[in-house]
Amino acid sequence: MTGVQFGELPYLKHGSEVKVCAYSPDGKSIAAGLADGKVVVYSTSNWEILWTFEGHRYGVRQIVFSPDRNQIASVSADGTARLWDIRTGICSHILNGHDKGVHAVAYSPQGHQIASGNNKTIKLWDVQTGECLRIWIGHTSDVYNVIYSPKGSHLVSYSSDRTVRLWDIEEDKCLHVLRERGRKITGIAYSPQGDQIAHASLECTVYLWDVATGECRHTLRHKDFVLSVMFSPNGDQVASACRDGSVRLWDADRGVCIQTLSGHTSIIRRVVYSPQGDLIASASGDGTVRLWDVETGVCRQTLIVHPASVSSVVFSPKGDQVTSGYSDKTVRLWDVRAETSRHFSIGYRHPIRDIKFSPRGRYIATRDDSTVRIWDRERGICRQTLRGHGSHVFGVAYSPQGDLIATSGLDRTVKLWNAETGACTHVLTGHSESVYAVAYSPQGDQLASASHDRTMRLWDLRSGECSHVLIGHIDWITGVVYSPNGNQVVSYGGTIIRIWDIKTGVCNHTLTGHDESICDVVYSPQGDRIASCSKDTTVRVWDVGTGECRYIFIGHNQGLHSVTYSPKGDQIASCEWEGSVRMWDIESGTCLWTLTGHTLGVTRIVYSSGGDMLISASDDKSVRLWSVTSGQCRAVIQDFKDQVTDIAWIEDCGINYLAASDGSVGMWQVKTGEEDCQVSLRWMPTKGALDVKDATIQDVQGLNQVDKQLLRQRGAVGEPVGRLHEASKKLVTMTSVMSKFKAPSERTLERPNVMGSEMVEQLQQRVGQVKDPSLRSILSDFIQDIDGFIEKVALLDSTETVVKDTVP
């Protein structure tokens, strides 16, 4: 089985190429127009076929539902428009009179009228009688699209004659010819307010027209042909799609470009806004549909990578599904809100530079070039987004209590944020240049900030005042570290390390010896030594009391990037740009292990909480877990799409959690035994697909018939193994094992009651009927917690000779 995407629904296979798709206004059905002339209507509740309408002799070019959802209008290359009754499945009217193939059809907002466009003419029809009401002549070639104004008083059309025309329905005349020269027009759109019309062309341009005056308000320029244009639901933005694979977002009032969305590798044929206006879907010739965050410009998800090109894309009326038609004769569907609310909710425009666990490990703070976000460790939901530095953010740190977060940035300030609410509580000013790093004292009463201005400032957090300005560095200060007892603070920049007394602000020692820039400095757990690594390929260990260099570890061939102490302080690990990691014995100064396996530079290393493993992140898009005792690689994580820039580890209630970033952030759970190391992905915001080969999937929960159909389409065989069914097997197995260690008893083993299993299954069925995706996600998580609790109780009871007949 391979290629199952999160949120993906089973595809709908047809015998002909899918040309166009449309949802009903209530979202309960969807229609697909095919190249063989058929219109197929599906129910969105179970994706069963409701109707197959046959009558067109040639391919269907456009379909649209009536506002009351009871009718579908379709137009074809056979020169007809047909009206289909959804309730009875019959063709209520065949609209003849077109001398060539019909390209366009649209219902009026009131639903009593439709407009069709073909060779040189536009025709208005009465929906009830099928009578032709008006014929407008003015275009000199094929009419490719018609759109009613929001109030239904006007109609706009465009033609291969390279003109856009605005028609007044009541006065039965053409009001404006909005363009009388230039290259081919590729798309038009009406603003929701009805005051503007946008049209795209092969002139690499989008034009915005004033409906009242017929004058061009703005000219929006691309670098290549523009193939699609769309207004946002509230009319404040215009999205345009380009042949070069980019989408641009424009301010509709000012005519300026707000965002450029890049990622497609081929032309974009269609761009649409979600009904809520927070997402954009773009369909490309590269076989993908991408979902973009309108606010950040970040691609939240690439819905599919497929060799067939995308012919159409549309959001459901509620914005919870995306449907696209493909040249491979399929309609593909995704439940986008269910997954974006949990796994794809927030993306980063720039790679993540820092990951920090909160002191208790419940939350994660991540930093990219301009933003800090707070994530829920268990659910993968972004709780808070901290913006306020205006540009680059360089430093982030949790307070020891976990209630505050400090950030520093290019704007020369340090900001303190409430970790729960995301509100900025204090702004600390005083530095004259960018602030590169911040660190809390172990007691949480003081904050240190290091700056490009070559100073370090110590801030009293009770008063918010600067208690000391520490001067002495001749280079930019790039890092700051407090001693474990909080009596000292270290700053480093260039080739110099300084140790300061926090009470007096006096520099106790200046450590020199490195020949090139220092990249990392760390205190030993005991606080008596400091380890530093440099681009000069060496690791140095310093005595904090005397300032003397105790050891110089030599062996790396390239500049170093990171250094760290083991939890016991008896080892040091260092990593280099070339890709190797070395572990050193502190007392002897010898290299214990040289860990090889990464093919590119190692960016970060951390020890596990117990000190039995070392974890390394690399530019080769992988994370490796190494045994400290043997030097062997125990596990490799290769779920990443880009270089892994940072990692963090924490143990909570006996469970090991590993966070890693590759432009986004992901969470893994690590279980270690004497012989094996199991790493399981908990969540990843940009993880788009589940690829499984030659494996048995167990502990599957909540699979309905639609889910099973999708898995079978991807090559899955057999039936999923349920968790509670397996738990029952474990009961018997565990009981039989325990009986070998117990004296014989006259008590008999009773079969475990299945009340817990039935309860969970009933709850899952009820939750599956909940329409709101966010509520459905929360309830599903709650049921999983109940399921896990029942399993643990069952397994605990199984260690006794008698298995109790009730589950609390």
Coordinates of N, CA and C in Angstrom, one line a residue, residues 272-448:
V272 N -8.9 28.9 -7.0 CA -10.2 29.2 -6.3 C -10.0 29.5 -4.9
Y273 N -10.8 30.4 -4.3 CA -10.8 30.7 -2.9 C -11.8 29.7 -2.2
S274 N -11.5 29.4 -0.9 CA -12.4 28.6 -0.1 C -13.6 29.6 0.3
P275 N -14.8 29.1 0.6 CA -15.9 30.0 1.0 C -15.6 30.9 2.1
Q276 N -14.7 30.4 3.0 CA -14.3 31.3 4.2 C -13.2 32.3 3.8
G277 N -12.6 32.1 2.7 CA -11.6 33.0 2.2 C -10.2 32.9 2.9
D278 N -10.0 31.8 3.7 CA -8.7 31.6 4.4 C -7.8 30.7 3.6
L279 N -8.3 30.0 2.6 CA -7.5 29.1 1.8 C -7.7 29.4 0.3
I280 N -6.6 29.0 -0.4 CA -6.7 29.1 -1.9 C -6.3 27.7 -2.4
A281 N -7.0 27.2 -3.4 CA -6.6 25.9 -4.0 C -6.2 26.3 -5.5
S282 N -5.0 25.7 -5.8 CA -4.5 25.9 -7.2 C -4.3 24.6 -7.9
A283 N -4.8 24.4 -9.1 CA -4.7 23.2 -9.9 C -3.7 23.4 -11.0
S284 N -2.7 22.5 -11.1 CA -1.6 22.7 -12.0 C -1.5 21.5 -13.0
G285 N -0.8 21.8 -14.1 CA -0.4 20.8 -15.0 C 0.6 19.8 -14.5
D286 N 1.2 20.1 -13.3 CA 2.2 19.2 -12.7 C 1.5 18.0 -12.0
G287 N 0.1 18.0 -12.1 CA -0.6 16.9 -11.5 C -0.9 17.1 -10.0
T288 N -0.7 18.3 -9.5 CA -1.0 18.5 -8.1 C -2.0 19.6 -7.9
V289 N -2.7 19.5 -6.7 CA -3.5 20.6 -6.2 C -2.9 21.0 -4.9
R290 N -2.6 22.3 -4.8 CA -2.0 22.8 -3.6 C -3.0 23.7 -2.8
L291 N -3.0 23.6 -1.5 CA -3.7 24.5 -0.6 C -2.8 25.5 0.0
W292 N -3.2 26.7 -0.1 CA -2.3 27.8 0.4 C -3.1 28.6 1.5
D293 N -2.3 29.0 2.5 CA -2.8 29.9 3.6 C -2.8 31.3 3.1
V294 N -4.0 31.9 3.0 CA -4.1 33.3 2.4 C -3.3 34.3 3.3
E295 N -3.3 34.1 4.6 CA -2.7 35.1 5.4 C -1.2 35.0 5.4
T296 N -0.6 33.8 5.4 CA 0.8 33.7 5.5 C 1.5 33.4 4.1
G297 N 0.7 32.9 3.1 CA 1.2 32.6 1.8 C 1.9 31.2 1.8
V298 N 1.7 30.4 2.9 CA 2.4 29.2 3.0 C 1.5 28.1 2.4
C299 N 2.2 27.1 1.7 CA 1.5 25.9 1.2 C 1.2 25.0 2.3
R300 N -0.1 24.9 2.7 CA -0.4 24.0 3.8 C -0.3 22.5 3.4
Q301 N -0.7 22.2 2.2 CA -0.7 20.8 1.8 C -0.7 20.7 0.3
T302 N 0.1 19.8 -0.2 CA 0.0 19.3 -1.6 C -0.9 18.1 -1.7
L303 N -2.0 18.3 -2.2 CA -3.0 17.2 -2.0 C -2.7 15.9 -2.7
I304 N -2.1 16.0 -3.9 CA -1.8 14.8 -4.6 C -0.6 15.0 -5.6
V305 N 0.2 14.1 -5.8 CA 1.2 14.1 -6.8 C 0.8 13.0 -7.8
H306 N 0.4 13.4 -9.0 CA -0.2 12.4 -9.9 C 0.3 12.7 -11.3
P307 N 0.6 11.7 -12.1 CA 1.1 11.9 -13.5 C 0.0 12.6 -14.4
A308 N -1.2 12.5 -14.0 CA -2.3 13.1 -14.9 C -2.4 14.6 -14.5
S309 N -2.8 15.4 -15.5 CA -2.9 16.8 -15.2 C -4.3 17.1 -14.6
V310 N -4.4 18.2 -13.9 CA -5.7 18.6 -13.2 C -6.4 19.5 -14.2
S311 N -7.7 19.1 -14.4 CA -8.5 19.9 -15.3 C -9.4 20.9 -14.6
S312 N -9.8 20.6 -13.3 CA -10.6 21.5 -12.6 C -10.4 21.3 -11.1
V313 N -10.8 22.3 -10.3 CA -10.7 22.2 -8.8 C -11.8 23.1 -8.3
V314 N -12.5 22.6 -7.2 CA -13.6 23.4 -6.6 C -13.7 23.0 -5.1
F315 N -14.0 24.0 -4.3 CA -14.3 23.8 -2.9 C -15.8 23.5 -2.7
S316 N -16.1 22.7 -1.7 CA -17.5 22.5 -1.3 C -18.0 23.7 -0.7
P317 N -19.4 23.9 -0.7 CA -19.9 25.1 -0.1 C -19.5 25.5 1.3
K318 N -19.3 24.4 2.1 CA -18.8 24.7 3.5 C -17.3 24.8 3.6
G319 N -16.6 24.5 2.5 CA -15.2 24.6 2.5 C -14.4 23.5 3.2
D320 N -15.2 22.4 3.5 CA -14.5 21.3 4.2 C -14.0 20.2 3.2
Q321 N -14.3 20.3 1.9 CA -13.8 19.4 0.9 C -13.3 20.1 -0.3
V322 N -12.3 19.5 -0.9 CA -11.8 20.0 -2.2 C -12.0 18.8 -3.2
T323 N -12.5 19.1 -4.4 CA -12.7 18.1 -5.5 C -12.0 18.6 -6.7
S324 N -11.3 17.7 -7.4 CA -10.6 18.0 -8.6 C -10.8 16.9 -9.7
G325 N -10.9 17.3 -10.9 CA -11.1 16.4 -12.0 C -9.7 16.2 -12.7
Y326 N -9.5 15.0 -13.2 CA -8.2 14.7 -13.8 C -8.3 14.1 -15.2
S327 N -7.3 14.2 -16.0 CA -7.3 13.7 -17.3 C -7.2 12.2 -17.3
D328 N -6.9 11.5 -16.1 CA -6.9 10.1 -16.1 C -8.3 9.5 -15.8
K329 N -9.3 10.3 -16.0 CA -10.7 9.8 -15.9 C -11.2 9.7 -14.4
T330 N -10.5 10.4 -13.5 CA -10.9 10.3 -12.1 C -11.3 11.6 -11.5
V331 N -12.2 11.6 -10.5 CA -12.5 12.7 -9.7 C -11.8 12.4 -8.3
R332 N -11.0 13.3 -7.8 CA -10.3 13.0 -6.5 C -10.8 14.0 -5.5
L333 N -10.9 13.5 -4.2 CA -11.6 14.3 -3.2 C -10.8 14.2 -1.9
W334 N -10.8 15.3 -1.2 CA -10.2 15.4 0.1 C -11.0 16.1 1.2
D335 N -11.0 15.5 2.4 CA -11.6 16.2 3.5 C -10.6 17.1 4.1
V336 N -10.5 18.3 3.6 CA -9.4 19.2 4.0 C -9.5 19.8 5.4
R337 N -10.7 20.1 5.8 CA -10.8 20.8 7.1 C -10.5 19.8 8.3
A338 N -10.9 18.5 8.1 CA -10.7 17.6 9.2 C -9.2 17.4 9.5
E339 N -8.4 17.5 8.5 CA -7.0 17.3 8.7 C -6.2 18.6 9.0
T340 N -6.7 19.7 8.2 CA -6.0 21.0 8.4 C -6.2 21.5 9.8
S341 N -7.3 21.2 10.4 CA -7.6 21.7 11.8 C -6.6 21.1 12.8
R342 N -6.1 19.8 12.5 CA -5.2 19.2 13.5 C -3.8 19.1 13.0
H343 N -3.6 18.8 11.7 CA -2.3 18.5 11.3 C -1.7 19.5 10.3
F344 N -2.6 20.2 9.6 CA -2.1 21.1 8.6 C -2.6 22.6 8.8
S345 N -2.8 22.8 10.1 CA -3.4 24.1 10.4 C -2.5 25.3 10.2
I346 N -1.2 25.2 10.5 CA -0.3 26.3 10.4 C 0.9 25.8 9.7
G347 N 1.4 26.6 8.8 CA 2.7 26.4 8.2 C 3.6 27.5 8.3
Y348 N 4.9 27.3 8.0 CA 5.9 28.3 8.1 C 6.4 28.7 6.7
R349 N 6.6 30.0 6.6 CA 7.1 30.5 5.3 C 8.6 30.3 5.2
H350 N 9.3 30.3 6.4 CA 10.7 30.1 6.4 C 11.0 28.9 7.3
P351 N 12.2 28.3 7.1 CA 12.6 27.1 7.9 C 12.6 27.4 9.4
I352 N 12.2 26.4 10.2 CA 12.3 26.6 11.7 C 13.8 26.5 12.1
R353 N 14.2 27.5 12.9 CA 15.5 27.5 13.4 C 15.7 27.0 14.8
D354 N 14.7 27.1 15.6 CA 14.8 26.6 17.0 C 13.5 25.8 17.4
I355 N 13.8 24.8 18.3 CA 12.7 24.1 18.9 C 13.0 24.1 20.4
K356 N 12.0 24.5 21.2 CA 12.2 24.5 22.7 C 10.9 23.8 23.3
F357 N 11.1 22.8 24.1 CA 10.1 22.2 24.9 C 9.8 23.1 26.1
S358 N 8.5 23.2 26.5 CA 8.2 23.9 27.8 C 8.8 23.1 28.9
P359 N 9.0 23.7 30.1 CA 9.7 22.9 31.2 C 9.0 21.6 31.5
R360 N 7.6 21.6 31.5 CA 6.9 20.4 31.8 C 6.7 19.5 30.5
G361 N 7.1 20.0 29.4 CA 7.0 19.2 28.2 C 5.7 19.2 27.5
R362 N 4.7 19.9 27.9 CA 3.4 19.8 27.3 C 3.3 20.6 26.0
Y363 N 4.2 21.6 25.9 CA 4.1 22.5 24.7 C 5.5 22.6 24.1
I364 N 5.5 23.1 22.8 CA 6.7 23.3 22.1 C 6.7 24.7 21.5
A365 N 7.8 25.4 21.7 CA 7.9 26.7 21.0 C 8.9 26.5 19.8
T366 N 8.5 27.0 18.7 CA 9.3 26.9 17.5 C 9.5 28.3 16.9
R367 N 10.7 28.5 16.3 CA 11.0 29.9 15.8 C 11.4 29.7 14.3
D368 N 10.8 30.5 13.5 CA 11.3 30.7 12.1 C 11.9 32.1 12.0
D369 N 12.1 32.5 10.8 CA 12.8 33.8 10.7 C 12.0 35.0 11.2
S370 N 10.6 34.9 11.3 CA 9.8 36.0 11.6 C 8.8 35.7 12.7
T371 N 8.6 34.5 13.1 CA 7.4 34.1 13.9 C 7.8 33.1 14.9
V372 N 7.2 33.1 16.1 CA 7.3 32.1 17.1 C 5.9 31.5 17.3
R373 N 5.8 30.1 17.3 CA 4.5 29.5 17.4 C 4.6 28.5 18.6
I374 N 3.5 28.3 19.3 CA 3.4 27.4 20.4 C 2.5 26.3 20.0
W375 N 3.0 25.1 20.1 CA 2.3 23.9 19.7 C 1.9 23.0 20.9
D376 N 0.7 22.4 20.8 CA 0.3 21.4 21.8 C 1.1 20.1 21.4
R377 N 1.8 19.5 22.4 CA 2.6 18.4 22.1 C 1.8 17.1 21.7
E378 N 0.7 16.9 22.3 CA -0.1 15.7 22.0 C -0.9 15.8 20.7
R379 N -1.5 17.0 20.5 CA -2.5 17.1 19.4 C -1.8 17.7 18.1
G380 N -0.7 18.3 18.2 CA -0.1 18.9 17.1 C -0.8 20.2 16.6
I381 N -1.6 20.8 17.5 CA -2.3 22.0 17.2 C -1.5 23.2 17.6
C382 N -1.4 24.2 16.7 CA -0.8 25.5 17.1 C -1.7 26.3 18.0
R383 N -1.3 26.5 19.2 CA -2.1 27.2 20.2 C -2.0 28.7 20.1
Q384 N -0.7 29.2 19.9 CA -0.5 30.6 19.8 C 0.5 30.9 18.7
T385 N 0.4 32.1 18.1 CA 1.3 32.6 17.1 C 1.8 34.0 17.6
L386 N 3.1 34.1 17.9 CA 3.7 35.3 18.5 C 4.3 36.1 17.4
R387 N 3.7 37.2 17.1 CA 4.3 38.2 16.1 C 4.4 39.5 16.8
G388 N 5.5 40.2 16.5 CA 5.6 41.6 17.1 C 6.9 42.2 16.8
H389 N 7.9 41.4 16.4 CA 9.2 42.0 16.1 C 9.2 42.7 14.8
G390 N 8.2 42.5 14.0 CA 8.2 43.2 12.7 C 9.0 42.6 11.6
S391 N 10.1 41.9 12.0 CA 10.9 41.3 11.0 C 11.5 40.0 11.6
H392 N 12.8 39.8 11.5 CA 13.5 38.6 11.9 C 13.4 38.4 13.4
V393 N 13.2 37.2 13.8 CA 13.3 36.8 15.2 C 14.5 35.9 15.3
F394 N 15.4 36.2 16.3 CA 16.7 35.5 16.4 C 16.7 34.6 17.6
G395 N 16.0 34.9 18.7 CA 16.1 34.1 19.9 C 14.8 33.8 20.5
V396 N 14.6 32.6 21.2 CA 13.4 32.3 21.9 C 13.8 31.4 23.1
A397 N 13.1 31.6 24.3 CA 13.4 30.9 25.5 C 12.2 30.8 26.4
Y398 N 12.0 29.7 27.0 CA 10.9 29.5 28.0 C 11.5 29.9 29.4
S399 N 10.6 30.5 30.2 CA 11.0 30.7 31.6 C 10.9 29.4 32.3
P400 N 11.7 29.2 33.4 CA 11.7 27.9 34.1 C 10.3 27.5 34.6
Q401 N 9.4 28.4 34.9 CA 8.1 28.1 35.3 C 7.2 27.7 34.1
G402 N 7.6 28.1 32.9 CA 6.8 27.8 31.7 C 5.7 28.8 31.4
D403 N 5.6 29.8 32.2 CA 4.5 30.8 32.0 C 4.8 31.9 31.1
L404 N 6.1 32.1 30.8 CA 6.5 33.2 30.0 C 7.4 32.7 28.9
I405 N 7.4 33.4 27.8 CA 8.4 33.1 26.7 C 9.1 34.4 26.3
A406 N 10.4 34.4 26.2 CA 11.1 35.6 25.8 C 11.6 35.4 24.3
T407 N 11.5 36.5 23.6 CA 12.0 36.5 22.2 C 12.8 37.7 21.9
S408 N 13.7 37.6 21.0 CA 14.5 38.8 20.6 C 14.6 38.8 19.1
G409 N 14.9 40.0 18.6 CA 14.9 40.2 17.1 C 15.7 41.3 16.5
L410 N 15.4 41.4 15.2 CA 16.1 42.5 14.5 C 15.7 43.9 14.9
D411 N 14.6 44.0 15.5 CA 14.1 45.3 15.9 C 14.7 45.9 17.2
R412 N 15.8 45.2 17.7 CA 16.6 45.6 18.8 C 15.9 45.5 20.2
T413 N 14.8 44.7 20.2 CA 14.1 44.6 21.5 C 14.0 43.1 21.9
V414 N 13.7 43.0 23.2 CA 13.4 41.7 23.8 C 11.9 41.8 24.2
K415 N 11.1 40.8 23.9 CA 9.7 40.8 24.2 C 9.4 39.6 25.1
L416 N 8.6 39.9 26.1 CA 8.1 38.8 27.0 C 6.6 38.6 26.7
W417 N 6.2 37.3 26.6 CA 4.9 36.9 26.1 C 4.3 35.9 27.2
N418 N 3.0 36.1 27.4 CA 2.3 35.1 28.2 C 2.1 33.9 27.4
A419 N 2.7 32.7 27.9 CA 2.6 31.5 27.1 C 1.2 30.9 26.9
E420 N 0.3 31.3 27.8 CA -1.0 30.7 27.7 C -1.9 31.5 26.8
T421 N -1.8 32.8 26.8 CA -2.7 33.7 26.0 C -2.0 34.2 24.8
G422 N -0.7 34.2 24.7 CA 0.0 34.7 23.6 C 0.1 36.3 23.6
A423 N -0.3 36.9 24.7 CA -0.2 38.4 24.8 C 1.2 38.8 25.2
C424 N 1.7 39.9 24.5 CA 3.0 40.5 24.9 C 2.8 41.3 26.2
T425 N 3.6 40.9 27.2 CA 3.5 41.6 28.5 C 4.5 42.6 28.7
H426 N 5.7 42.5 28.2 CA 6.7 43.5 28.4 C 7.6 43.6 27.1
V427 N 8.1 44.8 26.8 CA 9.0 45.1 25.8 C 10.3 45.7 26.4
L428 N 11.4 45.0 26.3 CA 12.6 45.5 27.0 C 13.5 46.1 25.9
T429 N 13.8 47.4 26.1 CA 14.6 48.2 25.1 C 15.9 48.7 25.7
G430 N 16.9 48.9 24.9 CA 18.1 49.4 25.3 C 19.3 49.0 24.4
H431 N 19.2 47.9 23.8 CA 20.2 47.5 22.8 C 20.1 48.4 21.6
S432 N 21.3 48.7 21.0 CA 21.3 49.6 19.8 C 21.4 48.9 18.5
E433 N 21.5 47.5 18.6 CA 21.5 46.7 17.4 C 20.7 45.5 17.6
S434 N 20.7 44.6 16.6 CA 19.8 43.4 16.7 C 20.2 42.6 17.9
V435 N 19.2 41.9 18.5 CA 19.4 41.1 19.7 C 19.4 39.6 19.2
Y436 N 20.5 38.9 19.3 CA 20.7 37.6 18.8 C 20.2 36.5 19.7
A437 N 20.3 36.6 21.0 CA 20.1 35.5 21.9 C 19.5 36.0 23.2
V438 N 18.6 35.1 23.8 CA 18.1 35.4 25.1 C 18.1 34.1 25.9
A439 N 18.2 34.3 27.3 CA 18.3 33.1 28.2 C 17.7 33.5 29.5
Y440 N 16.9 32.6 30.1 CA 16.4 32.9 31.5 C 17.4 32.3 32.5
S441 N 17.5 32.9 33.6 CA 18.3 32.3 34.7 C 17.5 31.1 35.3
P442 N 18.2 30.1 35.9 CA 17.5 28.9 36.4 C 16.4 29.3 37.4
Q443 N 16.5 30.4 38.1 CA 15.5 30.8 39.1 C 14.3 31.5 38.4
G444 N 14.6 32.0 37.2 CA 13.5 32.7 36.4 C 13.3 34.2 36.8
D445 N 14.2 34.7 37.7 CA 14.1 36.1 38.1 C 14.9 37.1 37.2
Q446 N 15.7 36.5 36.3 CA 16.6 37.3 35.5 C 16.6 36.8 34.1
L447 N 16.9 37.8 33.2 CA 17.0 37.4 31.7 C 18.2 38.0 31.2
A448 N 19.0 37.3 30.4 CA 20.1 37.8 29.7 C 19.9 37.9 28.2

